[in-house]
Tab-separated table of C-alpha atoms and ligand atoms in Angstrom:
chain	number	residue	atom	x	y	z
A	189	UNK	CA	3.930	33.195	9.020
A	190	UNK	CA	6.441	30.467	8.309
A	191	UNK	CA	5.753	28.645	5.076
A	192	UNK	CA	6.068	24.883	4.713
A	193	UNK	CA	6.306	23.394	1.231
A	194	UNK	CA	5.062	19.833	0.815
A	195	UNK	CA	6.274	18.266	-2.441
A	196	UNK	CA	4.232	15.237	-3.552
A	197	UNK	CA	0.500	14.821	-2.998
A	198	UNK	CA	0.384	11.095	-2.297
A	199	UNK	CA	-0.989	9.942	1.041
A	200	UNK	CA	2.236	10.838	2.866
A	201	UNK	CA	2.174	14.426	1.582
A	202	UNK	CA	-1.556	14.798	2.238
A	203	UNK	CA	-1.189	13.462	5.803
A	204	UNK	CA	1.698	15.835	6.521
A	205	UNK	CA	-0.184	18.816	5.112
A	206	UNK	CA	-3.353	17.969	7.075
A	207	UNK	CA	-1.331	18.225	10.298
A	208	UNK	CA	0.437	21.427	9.263
A	209	UNK	CA	-2.735	23.337	8.265
A	210	UNK	CA	-3.907	22.989	11.870
A	211	UNK	CA	-1.064	25.282	12.949
A	212	UNK	CA	-2.077	28.983	12.913
A	213	UNK	CA	1.569	30.066	12.594
A	214	UNK	CA	2.182	28.139	9.339
A	215	UNK	CA	1.096	28.530	5.752
A	216	UNK	CA	1.169	25.358	3.666
A	217	UNK	CA	1.936	25.048	-0.033
A	218	UNK	CA	1.693	21.705	-1.816
A	219	UNK	CA	3.431	20.949	-5.126
A	220	UNK	CA	2.669	17.896	-7.280
A	221	UNK	CA	4.259	16.725	-10.536
A	222	UNK	CA	1.102	15.242	-12.051
A	223	UNK	CA	-2.323	16.807	-12.467
A	224	UNK	CA	-3.927	15.095	-9.457
A	225	UNK	CA	-3.504	14.100	-5.826
A	226	UNK	CA	-3.248	10.519	-4.553
A	227	UNK	CA	-0.041	9.192	-6.134
A	228	UNK	CA	-0.180	5.415	-6.119
A	229	UNK	CA	-3.674	5.416	-4.609
A	230	UNK	CA	-5.988	6.276	-7.446
A	231	UNK	CA	-9.578	5.780	-8.617
A	232	UNK	CA	-10.735	6.666	-12.087
A	233	UNK	CA	-13.710	6.289	-14.387
A	234	UNK	CA	-12.669	3.544	-16.810
A	235	UNK	CA	-14.262	4.002	-20.224
A	236	UNK	CA	-13.975	0.383	-21.266
A	237	UNK	CA	-15.481	-0.913	-18.034
A	238	UNK	CA	-17.933	1.977	-17.801
A	239	UNK	CA	-17.420	2.326	-14.064
A	240	UNK	CA	-15.089	3.641	-11.382
A	241	UNK	CA	-12.098	1.397	-10.668
A	242	UNK	CA	-9.083	1.632	-8.379
A	243	UNK	CA	-5.579	1.389	-9.805
A	244	UNK	CA	-5.135	-1.706	-7.659
A	245	UNK	CA	-6.592	-3.668	-4.785
A	246	UNK	CA	-5.290	-2.375	-1.474
A	247	UNK	CA	-5.503	-4.740	1.467
A	248	UNK	CA	-6.040	-2.805	4.685
A	249	UNK	CA	-6.718	-4.340	8.106
A	250	UNK	CA	-8.586	-3.079	11.154
A	251	UNK	CA	-5.232	-2.758	12.985
A	252	UNK	CA	-4.109	-0.053	10.526
A	253	UNK	CA	-4.683	2.785	12.987
A	254	UNK	CA	-3.250	5.518	10.789
A	255	UNK	CA	-5.736	4.638	8.021
A	256	UNK	CA	-8.665	4.964	10.431
A	257	UNK	CA	-7.298	8.225	11.909
A	258	UNK	CA	-6.873	9.619	8.402
A	259	UNK	CA	-10.421	8.664	7.363
A	260	UNK	CA	-11.817	10.033	10.632
A	261	UNK	CA	-10.283	13.448	10.202
A	262	UNK	CA	-11.309	13.829	6.547
A	263	UNK	CA	-14.845	12.638	7.369
A	264	UNK	CA	-14.862	9.320	5.473
A	265	UNK	CA	-14.568	6.726	8.223
A	266	UNK	CA	-18.094	5.529	7.347
A	267	UNK	CA	-16.768	4.601	3.892
A	268	UNK	CA	-14.391	2.018	5.413
A	269	UNK	CA	-16.206	-1.301	5.394
A	270	UNK	CA	-15.006	-3.550	8.164
A	271	UNK	CA	-15.500	-7.327	7.781
A	272	UNK	CA	-17.375	-8.825	10.733
A	273	UNK	CA	-14.615	-11.294	11.543
A	274	UNK	CA	-10.927	-11.734	10.803
A	275	UNK	CA	-11.556	-14.378	8.179
A	276	UNK	CA	-10.153	-14.744	4.676
A	277	UNK	CA	-11.428	-17.542	2.424
A	278	UNK	CA	-8.809	-19.244	0.231
A	279	UNK	CA	-8.839	-21.611	-2.745
A	280	UNK	CA	-5.775	-23.575	-3.866
A	281	UNK	CA	-5.882	-23.699	-7.664
A	282	UNK	CA	-3.376	-26.569	-7.725
A	283	UNK	CA	-5.417	-29.010	-5.606
A	284	UNK	CA	-8.895	-27.505	-5.369
A	285	UNK	CA	-8.572	-27.322	-1.545
A	286	UNK	CA	-10.658	-24.612	0.140
A	287	UNK	CA	-10.209	-23.208	3.622
A	288	UNK	CA	-10.726	-20.071	5.632
A	289	UNK	CA	-7.876	-18.370	7.424
A	290	UNK	CA	-9.698	-17.300	10.568
A	291	UNK	CA	-7.769	-15.494	13.274
A	292	UNK	CA	-8.878	-15.865	16.894
A	293	UNK	CA	-9.594	-12.717	18.910
A	294	UNK	CA	-6.767	-13.235	21.392
A	295	UNK	CA	-3.069	-13.465	20.456
A	296	UNK	CA	-2.652	-16.303	22.995
A	297	UNK	CA	-4.974	-18.515	20.919
A	298	UNK	CA	-2.814	-17.758	17.911
A	299	UNK	CA	0.132	-19.504	19.530
A	300	UNK	CA	-2.081	-22.321	20.814
A	301	UNK	CA	-2.841	-23.045	17.136
A	302	UNK	CA	-6.602	-23.242	17.732
A	303	UNK	CA	-7.502	-21.389	14.559
A	304	UNK	CA	-8.696	-22.569	11.210
A	305	UNK	CA	-5.570	-22.848	9.118
A	306	UNK	CA	-4.660	-24.100	5.625
A	307	UNK	CA	-4.798	-27.882	5.271
A	308	UNK	CA	-1.615	-29.575	6.453
A	309	UNK	CA	-0.135	-26.587	8.292
A	310	UNK	CA	-1.799	-26.685	11.759
A	311	UNK	CA	0.797	-27.996	14.167
A	312	UNK	CA	3.765	-25.944	12.996
A	313	UNK	CA	2.296	-22.452	12.992
A	314	UNK	CA	3.232	-21.551	16.564
A	315	UNK	CA	6.787	-22.596	15.697
A	316	UNK	CA	6.716	-20.458	12.531
A	317	UNK	CA	5.462	-17.389	14.412
A	318	UNK	CA	8.146	-17.845	17.081
A	319	UNK	CA	10.859	-18.098	14.408
A	320	UNK	CA	9.565	-15.007	12.643
A	321	UNK	CA	9.585	-13.074	15.929
A	322	UNK	CA	13.204	-14.061	16.520
A	323	UNK	CA	14.458	-13.356	12.968
A	324	UNK	CA	17.353	-10.953	12.436
A	325	UNK	CA	17.297	-8.005	10.031
A	326	UNK	CA	19.214	-9.857	7.320
A	327	UNK	CA	16.919	-12.883	7.246
A	328	UNK	CA	14.450	-13.550	4.463
A	329	UNK	CA	11.080	-15.039	5.370
A	330	UNK	CA	12.194	-18.406	3.954
A	331	UNK	CA	15.425	-18.408	5.940
A	332	UNK	CA	13.710	-17.373	9.152
A	333	UNK	CA	11.146	-20.150	8.835
A	334	UNK	CA	13.609	-22.797	7.643
A	335	UNK	CA	11.002	-24.786	5.731
A	336	UNK	CA	11.139	-26.362	2.260
A	337	UNK	CA	9.410	-24.158	-0.369
A	338	UNK	CA	6.837	-26.898	-1.084
A	339	UNK	CA	5.848	-27.344	2.579
A	340	UNK	CA	2.084	-26.619	2.832
A	341	UNK	CA	2.697	-23.837	5.386
A	342	UNK	CA	5.008	-22.073	2.911
A	343	UNK	CA	2.840	-22.565	-0.156
A	344	UNK	CA	-0.560	-21.910	1.390
A	345	UNK	CA	0.174	-19.324	4.084
A	346	UNK	CA	3.583	-17.658	4.125
A	347	UNK	CA	3.952	-17.247	0.373
A	348	UNK	CA	0.607	-15.412	-0.091
A	349	UNK	CA	1.312	-13.267	2.980
A	350	UNK	CA	4.853	-12.471	1.867
A	351	UNK	CA	3.731	-11.528	-1.658
A	352	UNK	CA	0.877	-9.352	-0.391
A	353	UNK	CA	2.815	-7.561	2.322
A	354	UNK	CA	6.364	-7.398	0.933
A	355	UNK	CA	5.767	-7.513	-2.848
A	356	UNK	CA	8.349	-10.300	-2.780
A	357	UNK	CA	8.216	-14.097	-2.377
A	358	UNK	CA	9.452	-15.673	0.896
A	359	UNK	CA	12.894	-16.380	-0.599
A	360	UNK	CA	13.441	-12.627	-1.122
A	361	UNK	CA	11.193	-10.784	1.345
A	362	UNK	CA	12.527	-9.530	4.690
A	363	UNK	CA	11.286	-11.469	7.731
A	364	UNK	CA	11.586	-8.329	9.901
A	365	UNK	CA	9.243	-6.354	7.642
A	366	UNK	CA	6.626	-9.131	7.638
A	367	UNK	CA	6.971	-9.326	11.420
A	368	UNK	CA	6.385	-5.557	11.722
A	369	UNK	CA	3.080	-5.936	9.871
A	370	UNK	CA	2.030	-9.019	11.857
A	371	UNK	CA	2.852	-7.254	15.137
A	372	UNK	CA	0.311	-4.579	14.191
A	373	UNK	CA	-2.345	-7.043	12.995
A	374	UNK	CA	-2.435	-10.841	13.437
A	375	UNK	CA	-0.257	-10.822	16.554
A	376	UNK	CA	-2.711	-8.410	18.197
A	377	UNK	CA	-5.481	-10.917	17.494
A	378	UNK	CA	-8.509	-11.056	15.268
A	379	UNK	CA	-9.803	-7.635	16.307
A	380	UNK	CA	-6.793	-6.005	14.629
A	381	UNK	CA	-6.919	-8.283	11.596
A	382	UNK	CA	-10.377	-7.758	10.149
A	383	UNK	CA	-10.135	-6.926	6.431
A	384	UNK	CA	-11.233	-3.416	5.488
A	385	UNK	CA	-12.568	-2.619	2.021
A	386	UNK	CA	-13.476	0.699	0.428
A	387	UNK	CA	-16.628	0.149	-1.662
A	388	UNK	CA	-16.692	3.811	-2.752
A	389	UNK	CA	-13.156	3.533	-4.154
A	390	UNK	CA	-9.729	4.523	-2.861
A	391	UNK	CA	-9.839	8.073	-4.247
A	392	UNK	CA	-13.234	9.076	-2.828
A	393	UNK	CA	-12.352	7.446	0.519
A	394	UNK	CA	-8.752	8.487	1.141
A	395	UNK	CA	-7.700	11.160	-1.327
A	396	UNK	CA	-10.324	13.571	-2.706
A	397	UNK	CA	-11.804	14.596	0.674
A	398	UNK	CA	-8.264	15.150	2.040
A	399	UNK	CA	-7.406	17.408	-0.895
A	400	UNK	CA	-10.700	19.315	-0.521
A	401	UNK	CA	-10.211	19.742	3.233
A	402	UNK	CA	-6.718	21.128	2.675
A	403	UNK	CA	-8.094	23.664	0.206
A	404	UNK	CA	-10.819	24.707	2.638
A	405	UNK	CA	-8.192	25.167	5.359
A	406	UNK	CA	-6.257	27.545	3.129
A	407	UNK	CA	-3.442	25.353	1.787
A	408	UNK	CA	-2.278	26.265	-1.725
A	409	UNK	CA	-2.206	23.274	-4.100
A	410	UNK	CA	-0.091	23.486	-7.233
A	411	UNK	CA	-0.095	20.658	-9.795
A	412	UNK	CA	2.163	20.124	-12.826
A	413	UNK	CA	5.292	20.973	-10.795
A	414	UNK	CA	8.063	18.380	-10.922
A	415	UNK	CA	10.894	18.834	-8.425
A	416	UNK	CA	14.322	18.179	-9.904
A	417	UNK	CA	16.616	19.293	-7.083
A	418	UNK	CA	17.421	21.566	-4.166
A	419	UNK	CA	19.577	24.705	-4.267
A	420	UNK	CA	21.971	25.073	-1.393
A	421	UNK	CA	24.870	23.208	0.144
A	422	UNK	CA	24.163	20.155	2.300
A	423	UNK	CA	24.711	20.954	5.981
A	424	UNK	CA	23.065	24.384	5.573
A	425	UNK	CA	19.378	25.191	5.042
A	426	UNK	CA	18.283	24.637	1.427
A	427	UNK	CA	17.631	27.987	-0.309
A	428	UNK	CA	15.206	26.910	-3.029
A	429	UNK	CA	13.191	24.067	-4.451
A	430	UNK	CA	14.244	23.606	-8.067
A	431	UNK	CA	11.299	22.610	-10.260
A	432	UNK	CA	11.346	21.865	-13.949
A	433	UNK	CA	10.595	25.343	-15.270
A	434	UNK	CA	11.641	27.445	-12.288
A	435	UNK	CA	12.675	27.783	-8.671
A	436	UNK	CA	10.625	28.416	-5.539
A	437	UNK	CA	12.713	30.062	-2.811
A	438	UNK	CA	12.706	28.614	0.699
A	439	UNK	CA	12.890	31.741	2.873
A	440	UNK	CA	14.911	31.684	6.116
A	441	UNK	CA	12.759	29.903	8.742
A	442	UNK	CA	10.656	28.153	6.098
A	443	UNK	CA	10.887	24.409	5.504
A	444	UNK	CA	10.057	21.636	3.033
A	445	UNK	CA	8.781	18.082	3.228
A	446	UNK	CA	9.667	15.933	0.232
A	447	UNK	CA	6.862	13.340	0.102
A	448	UNK	CA	8.200	11.720	-3.052
A	449	UNK	CA	8.396	8.099	-4.202
A	450	UNK	CA	11.623	6.247	-3.393
A	451	UNK	CA	13.409	6.710	-6.708
A	452	UNK	CA	12.700	10.435	-7.004
A	453	UNK	CA	13.752	10.998	-3.391
A	454	UNK	CA	17.028	9.100	-3.846
A	455	UNK	CA	17.818	11.026	-7.035
A	456	UNK	CA	17.175	14.443	-5.480
A	457	UNK	CA	18.687	13.824	-2.033
A	458	UNK	CA	21.486	11.485	-3.112
A	459	UNK	CA	21.641	8.103	-1.477
A	460	UNK	CA	20.821	4.510	-2.175
A	461	UNK	CA	17.123	4.164	-1.281
A	462	UNK	CA	15.302	0.846	-1.599
A	463	UNK	CA	15.567	0.823	-5.398
A	464	UNK	CA	13.150	0.705	-8.270
A	465	UNK	CA	9.602	-0.281	-7.515
A	466	UNK	CA	8.410	-3.707	-8.530
A	467	UNK	CA	5.295	-4.312	-10.670
A	468	UNK	CA	1.874	-5.230	-9.335
A	469	UNK	CA	-0.819	-6.228	-11.852
A	470	UNK	CA	-4.531	-5.794	-11.445
A	471	UNK	CA	-7.082	-7.285	-13.808
A	472	UNK	CA	-10.567	-5.807	-13.560
A	473	UNK	CA	-13.511	-7.851	-14.856
A	474	UNK	CA	-16.922	-6.217	-15.112
A	475	UNK	CA	-19.495	-8.990	-14.860
A	476	UNK	CA	-23.202	-9.644	-14.947
A	477	UNK	CA	-24.358	-9.043	-11.346
A	478	UNK	CA	-25.114	-12.708	-10.613
A	479	UNK	CA	-21.600	-13.790	-11.698
A	480	UNK	CA	-19.919	-11.130	-9.518
A	481	UNK	CA	-21.958	-12.187	-6.506
A	482	UNK	CA	-20.357	-15.664	-6.628
A	483	UNK	CA	-17.190	-14.166	-5.137
A	484	UNK	CA	-16.807	-13.225	-1.482
A	485	UNK	CA	-15.648	-9.601	-0.911
A	486	UNK	CA	-12.033	-10.822	-0.705
A	487	UNK	CA	-10.773	-14.219	-1.840
A	488	UNK	CA	-7.182	-15.498	-1.569
A	489	UNK	CA	-5.830	-17.783	-4.303
A	490	UNK	CA	-2.758	-20.005	-4.246
A	491	UNK	CA	-1.177	-22.357	-6.771
A	492	UNK	CA	-1.671	-20.121	-9.833
A	493	UNK	CA	-0.888	-16.635	-11.113
A	494	UNK	CA	-3.841	-14.870	-9.456
A	495	UNK	CA	-3.276	-14.075	-5.772
A	496	UNK	CA	-6.308	-12.090	-4.568
A	497	UNK	CA	-9.784	-11.334	-5.878
A	498	UNK	CA	-11.607	-8.270	-4.538
A	499	UNK	CA	-15.280	-7.766	-5.349
A	500	UNK	CA	-16.720	-4.276	-5.627
A	501	UNK	CA	-20.241	-4.102	-6.992
A	502	UNK	CA	-20.199	-5.942	-10.321
A	503	UNK	CA	-16.410	-5.727	-10.754
A	504	UNK	CA	-13.973	-8.446	-9.695
A	505	UNK	CA	-10.381	-7.209	-9.443
A	506	UNK	CA	-7.563	-9.730	-9.445
A	507	UNK	CA	-4.111	-8.910	-8.022
A	508	UNK	CA	-0.710	-10.322	-8.922
A	509	UNK	CA	2.160	-8.948	-6.790
A	510	UNK	CA	5.872	-9.344	-7.546
A	511	UNK	CA	4.626	-9.514	-11.119
A	512	UNK	CA	7.923	-9.017	-13.026
A	513	UNK	CA	7.375	-12.071	-15.251
A	514	UNK	CA	3.646	-11.502	-15.852
A	515	UNK	CA	4.228	-7.809	-16.665
A	516	UNK	CA	6.481	-8.899	-19.550
A	517	UNK	CA	3.814	-11.152	-21.122
A	518	UNK	CA	1.152	-10.039	-23.648
A	519	UNK	CA	-1.722	-8.451	-21.662
A	520	UNK	CA	-4.398	-10.483	-23.475
A	521	UNK	CA	-2.715	-13.733	-22.478
A	522	UNK	CA	-2.422	-12.647	-18.822
A	523	UNK	CA	-6.067	-11.545	-18.738
A	524	UNK	CA	-7.185	-14.894	-20.184
A	525	UNK	CA	-5.152	-16.840	-17.609
A	526	UNK	CA	-6.451	-14.769	-14.683
A	527	UNK	CA	-10.026	-15.091	-15.907
A	528	UNK	CA	-9.635	-18.884	-16.195
A	529	UNK	CA	-8.198	-19.115	-12.684
A	530	UNK	CA	-11.031	-17.098	-11.155
A	531	UNK	CA	-13.567	-19.241	-13.038
A	532	UNK	CA	-11.913	-22.350	-11.555
A	533	UNK	CA	-11.972	-20.860	-8.064
A	534	UNK	CA	-15.619	-19.803	-8.276
A	535	UNK	CA	-16.684	-22.908	-10.184
A	536	UNK	CA	-18.571	-20.984	-12.893
A	537	UNK	CA	-17.922	-19.138	-16.167
A	538	UNK	CA	-17.619	-15.374	-15.694
A	539	UNK	CA	-18.665	-14.059	-19.140
A	540	UNK	CA	-17.189	-10.591	-18.491
A	541	UNK	CA	-18.901	-7.611	-20.092
A	542	UNK	CA	-15.497	-5.906	-20.239
A	543	UNK	CA	-12.005	-6.451	-18.856
A	544	UNK	CA	-8.976	-4.260	-18.235
A	545	UNK	CA	-5.416	-5.161	-17.207
A	546	UNK	CA	-3.593	-2.441	-15.267
A	547	UNK	CA	0.113	-2.734	-14.599
A	548	UNK	CA	1.707	-0.468	-11.999
A	549	UNK	CA	5.312	-0.926	-13.092
A	550	UNK	CA	6.817	0.654	-9.986
A	551	UNK	CA	4.081	-0.212	-7.504
A	552	UNK	CA	6.191	-0.620	-4.365
A	553	UNK	CA	9.782	-1.554	-3.660
A	554	UNK	CA	10.294	-5.243	-2.961
A	555	UNK	CA	10.861	-5.326	0.812
A	556	UNK	CA	14.010	-7.454	0.771
A	557	UNK	CA	16.519	-7.220	3.644
A	558	UNK	CA	18.852	-5.191	1.367
A	559	UNK	CA	16.106	-2.767	0.293
A	560	UNK	CA	14.897	-2.276	3.868
A	561	UNK	CA	18.481	-1.460	4.925
A	562	UNK	CA	19.025	0.975	2.027
A	563	UNK	CA	16.031	3.221	2.827
A	564	UNK	CA	16.742	6.860	3.477
A	565	UNK	CA	16.086	8.390	6.920
A	566	UNK	CA	13.505	11.116	7.513
A	567	UNK	CA	16.198	13.717	8.271
A	568	UNK	CA	18.111	14.899	5.224
A	569	UNK	CA	21.466	16.676	4.887
A	570	UNK	CA	19.562	19.995	4.672
A	571	UNK	CA	18.284	20.940	8.150
A	572	UNK	CA	15.110	22.565	6.768
A	573	UNK	CA	14.147	19.609	4.528
A	574	UNK	CA	12.626	16.340	5.742
A	575	UNK	CA	11.609	13.263	3.799
A	576	UNK	CA	8.258	11.444	3.908
A	577	UNK	CA	6.785	8.459	2.086
A	578	UNK	CA	6.191	4.734	2.331
A	579	UNK	CA	9.906	4.107	1.705
A	580	UNK	CA	11.387	6.186	4.552
A	581	UNK	CA	13.374	4.115	7.073
A	582	UNK	CA	11.071	2.524	9.647
A	583	UNK	CA	9.735	-0.900	10.532
A	584	UNK	CA	6.974	-1.194	7.919
A	585	UNK	CA	7.258	-2.196	4.242
A	586	UNK	CA	5.605	0.014	1.586
A	587	UNK	CA	1.992	0.358	2.721
A	588	UNK	CA	-0.731	2.974	3.027
A	589	UNK	CA	-0.307	2.736	6.792
A	590	UNK	CA	3.430	3.392	6.510
A	591	UNK	CA	2.924	6.331	4.118
A	592	UNK	CA	0.390	8.030	6.417
A	593	UNK	CA	2.553	7.500	9.509
A	594	UNK	CA	5.600	8.829	7.723
A	595	UNK	CA	3.751	11.969	6.586
A	596	UNK	CA	2.633	12.724	10.117
A	597	UNK	CA	6.113	12.066	11.516
A	598	UNK	CA	7.555	14.527	8.988
A	599	UNK	CA	5.003	17.170	10.029
A	600	UNK	CA	6.008	16.663	13.671
A	601	UNK	CA	9.672	17.020	12.712
A	602	UNK	CA	8.929	20.363	11.003
B	5	FAD	C1	-1.005	-1.667	-7.380
B	5	FAD	C2	-0.670	-1.319	-5.958
B	5	FAD	C3	-1.119	-2.134	-4.939
B	5	FAD	C4	-0.837	-1.798	-3.604
B	5	FAD	N1	-1.347	-2.591	-2.615
B	5	FAD	C5	-1.269	-2.167	-1.332
B	5	FAD	C6	-1.957	-2.849	-0.304
B	5	FAD	O1	-2.591	-3.879	-0.537
B	5	FAD	N2	-1.904	-2.350	0.967
B	5	FAD	C7	-1.192	-1.213	1.253
B	5	FAD	O2	-1.217	-0.771	2.411
B	5	FAD	N3	-0.474	-0.585	0.301
B	5	FAD	C8	-0.506	-1.024	-0.975
B	5	FAD	N4	0.167	-0.350	-1.965
B	5	FAD	C9	1.124	0.700	-1.581
B	5	FAD	C10	0.506	2.053	-1.327
B	5	FAD	O3	-0.301	2.469	-2.404
B	5	FAD	C11	1.664	3.051	-1.155
B	5	FAD	O4	2.499	2.588	-0.122
B	5	FAD	C12	1.238	4.464	-0.812
B	5	FAD	O5	0.180	4.907	-1.619
B	5	FAD	C13	2.459	5.387	-0.968
B	5	FAD	O6	2.123	6.725	-0.685
B	5	FAD	P1	3.256	7.830	-0.738
B	5	FAD	O7	2.602	9.131	-0.458
B	5	FAD	O8	4.399	7.422	0.102
B	5	FAD	O9	3.821	7.814	-2.247
B	5	FAD	P2	3.092	8.162	-3.640
B	5	FAD	O10	1.688	7.704	-3.611
B	5	FAD	O11	3.980	7.630	-4.702
B	5	FAD	O12	3.084	9.754	-3.690
B	5	FAD	C14	4.169	10.510	-4.160
B	5	FAD	C15	3.642	11.698	-4.953
B	5	FAD	O13	4.758	12.464	-5.410
B	5	FAD	C16	4.553	12.820	-6.783
B	5	FAD	N5	5.858	13.024	-7.393
B	5	FAD	C17	6.721	12.085	-7.855
B	5	FAD	N6	7.862	12.668	-8.285
B	5	FAD	C18	7.706	14.007	-8.095
B	5	FAD	C19	8.542	15.131	-8.323
B	5	FAD	N7	9.764	14.992	-8.829
B	5	FAD	N8	8.065	16.373	-8.024
B	5	FAD	C20	6.809	16.528	-7.488
B	5	FAD	N9	5.980	15.482	-7.242
B	5	FAD	C21	6.431	14.231	-7.526
B	5	FAD	C22	3.788	11.639	-7.346
B	5	FAD	O14	3.103	11.986	-8.532
B	5	FAD	C23	2.854	11.292	-6.184
B	5	FAD	O15	1.651	12.023	-6.251
B	5	FAD	C24	-0.053	-0.667	-3.302
B	5	FAD	C25	0.415	0.140	-4.343
B	5	FAD	C26	0.106	-0.170	-5.647
B	5	FAD	C27	0.599	0.732	-6.744
């Protein structure tokens, strides 16, 4: 049997391996630097909070087909909780305004502007969508839209979307990458834009059952193995995977998928890549049940530091993307500010039982036009080695959907 090595057990590596184990002529070996699968998608029992938390809120929409396919084949699709409508409530901390971003079912209605939109933005949204659709690869969201930063449409709609999707504000984020996400969600109408939450946690829903299924199908999983390089000249098949502590030969006819984060991939393969990941902060507040129930399952916030609140059971988790400045501040101060903002939004004191601030320092690359252009392609200079991950060249910014698609594309290439 030919052997395929998959290096990196994030969602891209798991998705690739799940395809490869279906092939009777292949044996699959996974290698992971840390002690666990999942990479940047992680759930863990937090001692201070006394409950299971995710490393960070992950916004997934009903149009994310690869996420649903993944959950279906690992038997967890019932753990994906689909909101009944494509509606996201928002509060503007600066003015106290409240509205619900509610997408109509049909894309035609989207352009007709007959949807509930942030105050003061209504008339211009069809124009904004048209400009985004026409934007070139070098354009930022702000340049494509051509609006002043304090225009209500920028502040209340495009800025939160840009931060959530691109991990970059409109002045930096790539219009083409935001468009790619909208084309797979909002621009397909409300049916493709319903928020999806994972009440059982990211790990139990997307990671652990995938790892267990791979083991049952005979894949070998090795943890604590950090890849540092490849042996062999570019242009010819690589002869070995070089790990810290030893080499694993790649026999003639065998192959490898490197499902590594952007920086590790660029270091090992040589090449620019989209650069260092940017921080995303998540503050988790465990609350008395009645306080937690004041929040809807997902709440968008503008005009402050906090950007999204996700409710899971009695825990409210608050996200700050593009969090370079906040990540440099004392954690206690950031927690206090986020708590105050959520109290303002919900109109009640929270009285948390416990709180935890989690900073993912290299959460995702900021999807700027330069970073999108610098991504590495799936094919490498070694014909038996392909690259997978949320950062591999393609239309999408760094997302779960992009990581899963990339993993499956790499498996097809093998
Ligand atoms: C806080 C946060 C919030 C996010 N929010 C969202 C969101 O709202 N919606 C969304 O869709 N996406 C979101 N994302 C992005 C999403 O989590 C990622 O795009 C996705 O998980 C990337 O998967 P991956 O397999 O490409 O990479 P990774 O998950 O990084 O997997 C790579 C694996 O390779 C391992 N590895 C690294 N170096 C080596 C080495 N040298 N040798 C061997 N193994 C190695 C790592 O340990 C890891 O297990 C968020 C990410 C974070 C961190």
